[in-house]
GROMACS .gro file of C-alpha atoms in nm:
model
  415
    1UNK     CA    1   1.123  -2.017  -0.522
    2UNK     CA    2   0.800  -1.993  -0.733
    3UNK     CA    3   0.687  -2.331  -0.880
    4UNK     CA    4   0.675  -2.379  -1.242
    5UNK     CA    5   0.302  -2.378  -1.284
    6UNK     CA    6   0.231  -2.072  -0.996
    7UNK     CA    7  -0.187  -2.086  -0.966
    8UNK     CA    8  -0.196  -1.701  -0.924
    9UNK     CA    9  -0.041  -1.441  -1.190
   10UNK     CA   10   0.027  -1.065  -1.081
   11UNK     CA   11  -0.016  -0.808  -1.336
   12UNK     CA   12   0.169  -0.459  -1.293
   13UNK     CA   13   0.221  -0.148  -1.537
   14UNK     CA   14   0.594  -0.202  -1.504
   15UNK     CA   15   0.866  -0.423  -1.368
   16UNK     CA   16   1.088  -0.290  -1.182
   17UNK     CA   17   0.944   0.086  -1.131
   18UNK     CA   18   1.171   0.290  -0.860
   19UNK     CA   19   0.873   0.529  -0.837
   20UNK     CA   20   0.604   0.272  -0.703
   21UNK     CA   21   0.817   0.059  -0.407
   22UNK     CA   22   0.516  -0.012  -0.257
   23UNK     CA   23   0.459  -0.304  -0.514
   24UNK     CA   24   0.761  -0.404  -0.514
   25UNK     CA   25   0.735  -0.465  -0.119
   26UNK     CA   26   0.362  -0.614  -0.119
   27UNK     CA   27   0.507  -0.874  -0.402
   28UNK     CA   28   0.799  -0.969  -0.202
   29UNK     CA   29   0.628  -1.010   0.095
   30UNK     CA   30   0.354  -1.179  -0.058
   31UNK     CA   31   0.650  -1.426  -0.160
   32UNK     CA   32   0.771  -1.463   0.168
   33UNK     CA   33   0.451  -1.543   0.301
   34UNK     CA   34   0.419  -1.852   0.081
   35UNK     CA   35   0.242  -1.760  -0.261
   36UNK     CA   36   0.378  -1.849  -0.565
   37UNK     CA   37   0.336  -1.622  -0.879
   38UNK     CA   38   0.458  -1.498  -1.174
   39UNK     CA   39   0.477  -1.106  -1.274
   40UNK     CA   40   0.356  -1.031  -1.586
   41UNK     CA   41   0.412  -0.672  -1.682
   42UNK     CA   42   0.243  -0.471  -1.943
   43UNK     CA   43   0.589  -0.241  -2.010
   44UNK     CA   44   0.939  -0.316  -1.999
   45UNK     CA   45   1.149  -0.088  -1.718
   46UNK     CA   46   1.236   0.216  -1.803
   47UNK     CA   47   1.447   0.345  -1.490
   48UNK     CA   48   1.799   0.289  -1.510
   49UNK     CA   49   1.844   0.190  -1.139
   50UNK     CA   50   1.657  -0.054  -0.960
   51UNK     CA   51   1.623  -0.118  -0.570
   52UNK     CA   52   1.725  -0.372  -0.346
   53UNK     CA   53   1.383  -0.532  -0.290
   54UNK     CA   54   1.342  -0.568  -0.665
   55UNK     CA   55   1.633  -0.863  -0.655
   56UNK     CA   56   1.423  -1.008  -0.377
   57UNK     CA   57   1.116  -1.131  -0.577
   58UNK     CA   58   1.231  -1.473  -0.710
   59UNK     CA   59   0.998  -1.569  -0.946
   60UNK     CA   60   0.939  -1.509  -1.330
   61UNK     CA   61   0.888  -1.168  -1.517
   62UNK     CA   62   0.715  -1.201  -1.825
   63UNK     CA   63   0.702  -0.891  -1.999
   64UNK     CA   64   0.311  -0.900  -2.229
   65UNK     CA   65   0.374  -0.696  -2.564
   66UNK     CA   66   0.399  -0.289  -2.473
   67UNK     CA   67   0.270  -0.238  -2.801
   68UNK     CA   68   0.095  -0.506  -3.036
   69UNK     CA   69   0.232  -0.397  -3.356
   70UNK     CA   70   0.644  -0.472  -3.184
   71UNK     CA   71   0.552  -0.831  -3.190
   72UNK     CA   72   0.260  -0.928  -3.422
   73UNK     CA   73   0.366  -1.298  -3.448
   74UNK     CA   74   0.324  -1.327  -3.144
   75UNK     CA   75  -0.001  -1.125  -3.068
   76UNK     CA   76  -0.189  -1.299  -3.378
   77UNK     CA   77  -0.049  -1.655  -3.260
   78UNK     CA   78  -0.194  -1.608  -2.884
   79UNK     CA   79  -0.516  -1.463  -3.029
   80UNK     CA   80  -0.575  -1.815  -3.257
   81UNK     CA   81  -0.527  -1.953  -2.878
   82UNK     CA   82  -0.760  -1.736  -2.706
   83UNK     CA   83  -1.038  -1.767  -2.986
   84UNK     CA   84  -1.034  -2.143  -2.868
   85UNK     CA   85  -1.105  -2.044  -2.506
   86UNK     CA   86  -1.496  -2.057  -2.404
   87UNK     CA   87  -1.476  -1.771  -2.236
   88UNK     CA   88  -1.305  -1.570  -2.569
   89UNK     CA   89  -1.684  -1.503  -2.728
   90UNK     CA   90  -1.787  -1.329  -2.399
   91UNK     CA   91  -1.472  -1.105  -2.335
   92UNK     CA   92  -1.516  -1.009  -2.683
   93UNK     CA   93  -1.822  -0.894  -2.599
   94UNK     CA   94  -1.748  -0.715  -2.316
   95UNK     CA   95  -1.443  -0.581  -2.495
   96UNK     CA   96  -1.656  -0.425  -2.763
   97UNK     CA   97  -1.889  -0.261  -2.542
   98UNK     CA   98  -1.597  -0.107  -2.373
   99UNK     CA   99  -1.426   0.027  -2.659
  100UNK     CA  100  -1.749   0.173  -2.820
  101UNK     CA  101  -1.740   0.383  -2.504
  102UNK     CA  102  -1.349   0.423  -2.505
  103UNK     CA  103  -1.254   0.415  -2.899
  104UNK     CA  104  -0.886   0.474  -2.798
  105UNK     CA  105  -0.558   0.270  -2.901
  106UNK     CA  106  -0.509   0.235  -2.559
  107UNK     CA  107  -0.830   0.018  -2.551
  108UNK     CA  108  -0.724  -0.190  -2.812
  109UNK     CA  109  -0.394  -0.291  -2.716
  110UNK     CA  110  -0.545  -0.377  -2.353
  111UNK     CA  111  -0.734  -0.645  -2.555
  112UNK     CA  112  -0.463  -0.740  -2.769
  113UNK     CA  113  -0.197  -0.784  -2.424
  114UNK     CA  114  -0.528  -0.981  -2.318
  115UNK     CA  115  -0.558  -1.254  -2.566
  116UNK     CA  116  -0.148  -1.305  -2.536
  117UNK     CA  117  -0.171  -1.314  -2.130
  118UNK     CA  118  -0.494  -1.599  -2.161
  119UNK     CA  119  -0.271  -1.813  -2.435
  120UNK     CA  120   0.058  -1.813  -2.241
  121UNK     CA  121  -0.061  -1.825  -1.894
  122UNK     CA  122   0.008  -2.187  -1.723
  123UNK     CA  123  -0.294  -2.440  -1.695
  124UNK     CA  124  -0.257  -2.436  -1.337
  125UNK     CA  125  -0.324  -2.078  -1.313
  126UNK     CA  126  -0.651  -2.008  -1.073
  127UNK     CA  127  -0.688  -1.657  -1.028
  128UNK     CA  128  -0.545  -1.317  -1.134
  129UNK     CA  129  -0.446  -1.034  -0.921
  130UNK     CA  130  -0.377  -0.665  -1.102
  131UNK     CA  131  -0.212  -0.356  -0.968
  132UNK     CA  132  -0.375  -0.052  -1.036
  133UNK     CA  133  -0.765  -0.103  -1.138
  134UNK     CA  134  -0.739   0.078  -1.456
  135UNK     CA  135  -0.547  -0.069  -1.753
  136UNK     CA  136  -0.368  -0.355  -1.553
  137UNK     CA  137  -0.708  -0.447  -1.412
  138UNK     CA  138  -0.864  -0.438  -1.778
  139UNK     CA  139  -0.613  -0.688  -1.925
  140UNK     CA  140  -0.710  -0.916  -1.655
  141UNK     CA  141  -1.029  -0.892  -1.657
  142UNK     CA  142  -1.057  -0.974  -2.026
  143UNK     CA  143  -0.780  -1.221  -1.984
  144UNK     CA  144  -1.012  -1.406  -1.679
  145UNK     CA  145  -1.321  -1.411  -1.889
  146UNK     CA  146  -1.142  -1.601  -2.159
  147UNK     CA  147  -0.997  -1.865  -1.923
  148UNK     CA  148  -1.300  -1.881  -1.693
  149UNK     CA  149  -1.081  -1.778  -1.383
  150UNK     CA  150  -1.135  -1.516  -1.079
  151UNK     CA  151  -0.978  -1.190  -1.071
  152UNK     CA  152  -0.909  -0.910  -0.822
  153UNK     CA  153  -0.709  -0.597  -0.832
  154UNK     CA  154  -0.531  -0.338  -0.611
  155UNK     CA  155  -0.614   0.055  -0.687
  156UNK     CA  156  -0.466   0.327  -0.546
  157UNK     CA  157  -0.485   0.678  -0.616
  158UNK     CA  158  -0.487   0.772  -1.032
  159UNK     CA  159  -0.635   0.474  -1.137
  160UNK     CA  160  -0.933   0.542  -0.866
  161UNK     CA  161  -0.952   0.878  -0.959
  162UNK     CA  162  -0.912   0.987  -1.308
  163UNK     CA  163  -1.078   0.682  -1.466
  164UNK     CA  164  -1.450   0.667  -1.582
  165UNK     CA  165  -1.717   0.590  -1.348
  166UNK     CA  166  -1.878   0.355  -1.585
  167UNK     CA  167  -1.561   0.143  -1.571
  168UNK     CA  168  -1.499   0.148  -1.223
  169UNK     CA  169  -1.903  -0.019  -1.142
  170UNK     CA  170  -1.875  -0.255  -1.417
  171UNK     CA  171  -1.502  -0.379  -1.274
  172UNK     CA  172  -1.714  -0.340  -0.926
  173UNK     CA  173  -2.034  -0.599  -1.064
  174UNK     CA  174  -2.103  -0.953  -1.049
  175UNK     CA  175  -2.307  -0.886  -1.332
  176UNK     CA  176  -2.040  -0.751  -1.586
  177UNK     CA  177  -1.771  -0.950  -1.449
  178UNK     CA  178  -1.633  -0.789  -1.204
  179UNK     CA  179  -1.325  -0.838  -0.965
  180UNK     CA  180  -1.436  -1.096  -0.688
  181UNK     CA  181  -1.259  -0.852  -0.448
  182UNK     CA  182  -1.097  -0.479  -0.466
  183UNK     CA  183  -0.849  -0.370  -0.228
  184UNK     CA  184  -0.718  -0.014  -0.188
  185UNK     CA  185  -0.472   0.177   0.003
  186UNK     CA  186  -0.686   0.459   0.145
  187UNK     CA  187  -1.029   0.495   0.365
  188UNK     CA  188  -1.122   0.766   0.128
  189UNK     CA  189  -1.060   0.557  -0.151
  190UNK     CA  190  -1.227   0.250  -0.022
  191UNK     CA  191  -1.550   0.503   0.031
  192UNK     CA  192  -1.531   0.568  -0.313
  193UNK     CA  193  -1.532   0.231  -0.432
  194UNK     CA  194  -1.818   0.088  -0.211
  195UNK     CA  195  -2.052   0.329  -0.304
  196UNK     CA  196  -1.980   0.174  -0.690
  197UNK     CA  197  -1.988  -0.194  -0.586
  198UNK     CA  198  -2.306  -0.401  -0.598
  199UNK     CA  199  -2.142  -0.516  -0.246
  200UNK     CA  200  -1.972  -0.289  -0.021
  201UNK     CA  201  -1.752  -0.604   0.106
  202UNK     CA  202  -1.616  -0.654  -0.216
  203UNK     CA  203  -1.380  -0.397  -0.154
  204UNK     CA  204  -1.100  -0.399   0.145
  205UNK     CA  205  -0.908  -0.154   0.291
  206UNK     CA  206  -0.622  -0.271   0.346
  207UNK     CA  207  -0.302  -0.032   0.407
  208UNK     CA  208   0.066  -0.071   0.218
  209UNK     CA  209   0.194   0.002   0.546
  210UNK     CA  210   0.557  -0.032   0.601
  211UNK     CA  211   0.848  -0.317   0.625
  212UNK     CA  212   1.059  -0.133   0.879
  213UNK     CA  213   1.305  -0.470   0.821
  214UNK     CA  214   1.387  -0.268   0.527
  215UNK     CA  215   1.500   0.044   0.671
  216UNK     CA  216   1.772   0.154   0.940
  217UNK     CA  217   1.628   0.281   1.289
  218UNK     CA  218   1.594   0.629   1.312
  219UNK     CA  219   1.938   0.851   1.328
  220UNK     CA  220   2.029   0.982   1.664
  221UNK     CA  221   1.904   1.325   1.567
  222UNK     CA  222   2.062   1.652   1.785
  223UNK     CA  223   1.820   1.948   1.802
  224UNK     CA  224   1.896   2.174   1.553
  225UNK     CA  225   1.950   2.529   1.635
  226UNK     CA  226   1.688   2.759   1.515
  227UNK     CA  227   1.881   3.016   1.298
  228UNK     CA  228   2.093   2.740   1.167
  229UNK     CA  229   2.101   2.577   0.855
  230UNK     CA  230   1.793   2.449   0.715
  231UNK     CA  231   1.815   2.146   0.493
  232UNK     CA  232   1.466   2.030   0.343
  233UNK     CA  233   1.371   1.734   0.112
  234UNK     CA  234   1.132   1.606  -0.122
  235UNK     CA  235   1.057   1.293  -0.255
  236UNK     CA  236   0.836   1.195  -0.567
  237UNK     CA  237   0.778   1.228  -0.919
  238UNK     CA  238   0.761   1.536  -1.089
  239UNK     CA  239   0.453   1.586  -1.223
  240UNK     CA  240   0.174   1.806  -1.137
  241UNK     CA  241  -0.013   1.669  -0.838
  242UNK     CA  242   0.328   1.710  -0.666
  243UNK     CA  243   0.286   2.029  -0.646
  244UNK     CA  244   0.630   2.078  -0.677
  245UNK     CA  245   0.566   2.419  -0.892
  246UNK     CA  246   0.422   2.594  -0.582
  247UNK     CA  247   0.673   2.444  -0.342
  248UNK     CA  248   0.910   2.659  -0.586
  249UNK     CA  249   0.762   2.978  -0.568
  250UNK     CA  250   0.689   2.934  -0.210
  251UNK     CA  251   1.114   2.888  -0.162
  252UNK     CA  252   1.093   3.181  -0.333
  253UNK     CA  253   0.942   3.358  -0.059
  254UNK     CA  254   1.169   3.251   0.245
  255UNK     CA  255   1.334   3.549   0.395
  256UNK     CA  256   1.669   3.564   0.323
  257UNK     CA  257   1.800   3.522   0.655
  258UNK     CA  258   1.740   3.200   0.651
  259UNK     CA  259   1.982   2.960   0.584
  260UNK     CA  260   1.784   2.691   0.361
  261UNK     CA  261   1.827   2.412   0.085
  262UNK     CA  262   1.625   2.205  -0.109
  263UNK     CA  263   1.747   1.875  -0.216
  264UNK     CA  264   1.462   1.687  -0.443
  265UNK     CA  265   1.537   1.305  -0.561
  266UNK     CA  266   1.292   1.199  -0.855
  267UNK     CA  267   1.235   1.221  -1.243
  268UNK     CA  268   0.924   1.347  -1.455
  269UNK     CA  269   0.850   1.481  -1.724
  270UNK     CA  270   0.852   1.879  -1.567
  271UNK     CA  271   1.216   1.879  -1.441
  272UNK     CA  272   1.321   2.104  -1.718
  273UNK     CA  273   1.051   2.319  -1.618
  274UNK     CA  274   1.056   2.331  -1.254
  275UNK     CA  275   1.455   2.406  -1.346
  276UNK     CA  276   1.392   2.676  -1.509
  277UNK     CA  277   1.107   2.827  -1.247
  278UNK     CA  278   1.361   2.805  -1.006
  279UNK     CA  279   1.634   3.005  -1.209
  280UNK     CA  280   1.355   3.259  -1.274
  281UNK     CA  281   1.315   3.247  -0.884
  282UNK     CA  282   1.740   3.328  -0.849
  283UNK     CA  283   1.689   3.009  -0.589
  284UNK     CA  284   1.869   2.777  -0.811
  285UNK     CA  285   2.175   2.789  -0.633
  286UNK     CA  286   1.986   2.663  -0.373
  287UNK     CA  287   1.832   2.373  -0.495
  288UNK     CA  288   2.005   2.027  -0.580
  289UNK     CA  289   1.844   1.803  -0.825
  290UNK     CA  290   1.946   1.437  -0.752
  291UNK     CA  291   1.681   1.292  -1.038
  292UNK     CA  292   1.630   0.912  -0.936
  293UNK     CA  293   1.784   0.676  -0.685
  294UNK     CA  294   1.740   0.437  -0.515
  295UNK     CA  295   1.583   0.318  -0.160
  296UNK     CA  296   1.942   0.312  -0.005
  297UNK     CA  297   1.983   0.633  -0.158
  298UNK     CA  298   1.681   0.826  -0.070
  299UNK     CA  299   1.671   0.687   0.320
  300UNK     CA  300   2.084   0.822   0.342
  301UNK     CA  301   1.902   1.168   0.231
  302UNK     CA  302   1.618   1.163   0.474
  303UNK     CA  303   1.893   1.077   0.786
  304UNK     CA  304   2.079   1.388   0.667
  305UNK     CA  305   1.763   1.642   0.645
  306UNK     CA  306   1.599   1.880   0.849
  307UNK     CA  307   1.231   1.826   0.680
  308UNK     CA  308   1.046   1.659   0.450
  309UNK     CA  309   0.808   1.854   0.185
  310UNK     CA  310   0.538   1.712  -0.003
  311UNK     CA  311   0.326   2.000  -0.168
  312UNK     CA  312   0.027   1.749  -0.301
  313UNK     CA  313  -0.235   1.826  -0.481
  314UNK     CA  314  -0.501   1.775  -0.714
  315UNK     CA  315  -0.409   1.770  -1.078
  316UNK     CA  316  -0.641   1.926  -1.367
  317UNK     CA  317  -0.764   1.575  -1.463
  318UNK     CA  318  -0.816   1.477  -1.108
  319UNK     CA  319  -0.516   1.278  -1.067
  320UNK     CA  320  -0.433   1.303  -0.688
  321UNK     CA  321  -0.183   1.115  -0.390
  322UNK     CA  322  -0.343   0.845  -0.212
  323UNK     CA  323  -0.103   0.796   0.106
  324UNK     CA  324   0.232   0.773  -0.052
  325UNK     CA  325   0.423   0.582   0.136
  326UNK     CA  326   0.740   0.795   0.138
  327UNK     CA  327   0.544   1.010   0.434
  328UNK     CA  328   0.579   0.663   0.598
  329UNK     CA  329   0.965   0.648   0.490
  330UNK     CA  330   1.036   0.993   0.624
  331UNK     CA  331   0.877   0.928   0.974
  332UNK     CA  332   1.078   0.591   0.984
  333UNK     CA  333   1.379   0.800   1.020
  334UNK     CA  334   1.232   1.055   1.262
  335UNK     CA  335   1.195   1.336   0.964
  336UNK     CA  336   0.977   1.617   1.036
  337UNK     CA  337   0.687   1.624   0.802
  338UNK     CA  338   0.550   1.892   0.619
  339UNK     CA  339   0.261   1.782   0.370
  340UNK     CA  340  -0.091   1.908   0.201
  341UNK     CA  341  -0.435   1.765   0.365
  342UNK     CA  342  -0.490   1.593   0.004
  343UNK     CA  343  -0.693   1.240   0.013
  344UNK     CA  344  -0.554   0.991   0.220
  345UNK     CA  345  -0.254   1.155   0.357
  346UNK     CA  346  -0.467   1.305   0.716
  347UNK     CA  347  -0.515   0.968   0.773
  348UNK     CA  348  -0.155   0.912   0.838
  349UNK     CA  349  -0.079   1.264   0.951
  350UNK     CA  350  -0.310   1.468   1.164
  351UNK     CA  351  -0.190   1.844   1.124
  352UNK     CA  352   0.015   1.987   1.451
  353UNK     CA  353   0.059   1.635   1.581
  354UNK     CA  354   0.246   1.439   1.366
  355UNK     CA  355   0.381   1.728   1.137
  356UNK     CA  356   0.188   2.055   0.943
  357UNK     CA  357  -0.066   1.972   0.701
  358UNK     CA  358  -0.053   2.294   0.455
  359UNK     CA  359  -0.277   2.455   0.251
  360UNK     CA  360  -0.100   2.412  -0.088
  361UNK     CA  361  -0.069   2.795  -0.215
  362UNK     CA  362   0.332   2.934  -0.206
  363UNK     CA  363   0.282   3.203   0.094
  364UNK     CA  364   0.079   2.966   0.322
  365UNK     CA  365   0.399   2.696   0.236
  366UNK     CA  366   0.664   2.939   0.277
  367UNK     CA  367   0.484   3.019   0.632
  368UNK     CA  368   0.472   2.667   0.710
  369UNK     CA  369   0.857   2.611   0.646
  370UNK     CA  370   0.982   2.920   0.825
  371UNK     CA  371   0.711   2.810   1.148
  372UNK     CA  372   0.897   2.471   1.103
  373UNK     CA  373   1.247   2.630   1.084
  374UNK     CA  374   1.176   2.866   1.394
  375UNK     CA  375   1.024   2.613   1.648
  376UNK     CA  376   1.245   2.282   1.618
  377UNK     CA  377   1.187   2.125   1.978
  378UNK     CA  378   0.809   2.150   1.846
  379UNK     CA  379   0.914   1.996   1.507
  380UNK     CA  380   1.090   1.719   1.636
  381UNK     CA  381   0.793   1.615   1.930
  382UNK     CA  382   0.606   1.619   1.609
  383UNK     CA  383   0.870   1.380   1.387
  384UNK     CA  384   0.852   1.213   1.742
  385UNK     CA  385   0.474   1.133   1.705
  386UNK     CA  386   0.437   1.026   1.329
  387UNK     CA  387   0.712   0.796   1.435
  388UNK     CA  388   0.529   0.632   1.746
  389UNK     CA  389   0.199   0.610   1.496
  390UNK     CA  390   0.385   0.447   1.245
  391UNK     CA  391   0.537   0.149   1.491
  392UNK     CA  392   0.177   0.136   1.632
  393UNK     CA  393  -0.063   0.172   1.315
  394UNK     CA  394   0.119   0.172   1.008
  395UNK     CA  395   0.329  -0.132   0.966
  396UNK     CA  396   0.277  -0.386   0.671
  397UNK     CA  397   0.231  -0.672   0.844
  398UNK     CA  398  -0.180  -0.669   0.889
  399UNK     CA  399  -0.249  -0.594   0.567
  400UNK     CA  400  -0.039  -0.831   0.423
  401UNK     CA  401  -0.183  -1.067   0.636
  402UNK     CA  402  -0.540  -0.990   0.508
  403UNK     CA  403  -0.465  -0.997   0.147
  404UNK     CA  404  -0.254  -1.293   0.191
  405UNK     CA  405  -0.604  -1.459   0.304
  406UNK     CA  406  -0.823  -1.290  -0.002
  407UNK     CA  407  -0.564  -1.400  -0.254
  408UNK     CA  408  -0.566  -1.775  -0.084
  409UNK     CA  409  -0.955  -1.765  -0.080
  410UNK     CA  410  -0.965  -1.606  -0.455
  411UNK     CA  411  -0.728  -1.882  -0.582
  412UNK     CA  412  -0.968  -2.201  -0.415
  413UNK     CA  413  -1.296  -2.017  -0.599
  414UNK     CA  414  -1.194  -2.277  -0.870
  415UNK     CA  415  -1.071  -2.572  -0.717
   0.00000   0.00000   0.00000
């Protein structure tokens, strides 16, 4: 159980989020490996389901105010706190210069959740930790300068790539008070983030990886006969860098002799959208659309299919997959992989050993699935593979290991 006075807090965008279960399992772990914190969350859940390794974390969830203007006692009480703080005159500062570059709402509420996280934290808190390195990280980074604590964060694929370069050096700098470590999920990430930091060792790479304590071992599978039926499955939000639009049109294209269906389990904001390109297809008979579930859920689905698809790709405003760890999920259970060679995800799967890394247009997909569907001793040596890589290089264990000891290290910086 987490002690009343925890020296490290955890921010995250949400608590509990079905769409990012790779928090949910670092946190937990984290836990079990004897740190104490408290969540503190800058939204209230939104998903009506929640999964099993959310009930695992045993500590507090403090929820900071989504928006200041729901709970202005509060927000005005915690800023009188904060303005007592030696440290509030400096994040001020450093607040202003940010939003003169950044004159959004968004800005100001990030300094508003800021003041209320510095006021109500516990005096025995030594260090914070953020997920994401964007908004989370912002809140604690004002929040640290106020209290005169450390601060680190954990970035990942949006929040690396869609947010301003200015704010990713100064988050990266000694000099404007920057995180005393980064880590991220991705070597091409990690790259990224060096090149920005006034010291490439401030940021780790350091893999999600996967608990396979969590999942079932892999279903007996039989090898499926080549002009049988062919059940595929997808896995992830809908929203653009999904790609889920071209995966459409490229079902679209499969010959009709083949005996396919789509099953896809996730919500977003284009599901009315991607319905409706499907009708306009005449596949929608096709395709089943489960919309959320949970982990039990989703790995019953994977044990049942015949392939995983994952179409990524990069989005208009640059948004893009880091190594989404439901590629990891899907090779757990010995699914044949079919993905995109967007960032990170080669590093898990190299094409034609471990599955078929696409290019991400509809005819070079619908090639991919019917190669898939046609050779399926080849797909499953593959399946075999990404398995075997995941057992040998992909588990959770090291990396939570090594940010176990950064987080231990980050909270004695003010002992």
């Amino acid at each position: 159980m987490t002690s009343q006075n925890p020296k490290l807090a955890v921010l995250v965008k949400g608590w509990p989020r079905l769409s990012e279960t790779f928090i949910a399992q670092e946190l937990v772990a984290l836990q079990e490996a004897g740190h104490q914190f408290d969540i503190w969350s800058l939204r209230h859940p939104t998903d009506t389901k929640r999964h099993p390794l959310h009930d695992r974390f045993k500590g507090q969830v403090r929820y900071l105010p989504e928006y200041l203007y729901q709970e202005p006692q509060r927000v005005w009480a915690a800023r009188a706190i904060a303005q007592r703080l030696p440290g509030y005159a400096e994040a001020y500062r450093v607040w202003r210069h940010d939003l003169r570059r950044d004159p959004t709402h968004n800005r100001i509420r990030r300094f508003g959740q800021a003041c209320v996280l510095a006021a109500e934290l516990p005096d025995a808190t030594q260090a914070l930790y953020a997920h994401f390195m964007h908004t989370p990280s912002s809140v604690a980074r004002y929040a640290a300068i106020m209290r005169g604590v450390p601060w680190s964060f954990s970035a990942h694929a949006k929040d690396i790539w869609t947010s301003p370069e200015w704010e990713k050096r100064e988050k990266l700098q000694a000099a404007t008070h920057g995180a005393a470590f980064g880590a991220t999920c991705t070597a091409i990430g990690a790259a990224h983030l060096r090149e920005l930091a006034d010291d490439p060792a401030r940021v780790d790479l350091i893999y999600h990886g996967l608990d396979l304590a969590r999942f079932p071992s892999p279903p007996d599978r039989k090898l499926r006969a080549a002009n049988g039926p062919f059940h595929m499955i997808s896995v992830g939000r809908l929203v653009e860098k999904k790609g889920f639009d071209r995966l459409i049109d490229a079902l679209a294209l499969l010959p009709k002799t083949l005996d396919w269906h789509w099953t896809h389990i996730g919500g977003g904001a284009l599901g009315d959208v991607l319905r409706d390109r499907a009708m306009a297809a005449g596949i929608a008979d096709r395709i089943s659309w489960k919309g959320a579930c949970d982990q039990p859920e989703v790995i019953e689905a994977m044990r049942s299919a015949d392939l995983f698809v994952l179409p990524s790709r990069i989005a208009e405003d640059g948004d893009r997959d880091g190594l989404p760890n439901v590629l990891m999920e899907a090779a757990s259970q010995l699914l044949p992989i079919l993905s995109t060679p967007v960032s990170a995800i080669p590093e898990f799967i190299s094409s034609g050993t471990h599955g078929i890394l696409s290019d991400d247009d509809p005819t070079a997909l619908a090639n991919a699935m019917l190669a898939l569907a046609n050779d399926p001793e080849t797909t499953a040596k593959m399946a075999r593979a990404a398995y075997d890589r995941l057992l040998a290089e992909f588990r959770m264990d090291p990396g939570i290991s090594r940010l176990s000891d950064r987080l231990n290290a980050l909270c004695l910086e003010t002992v």
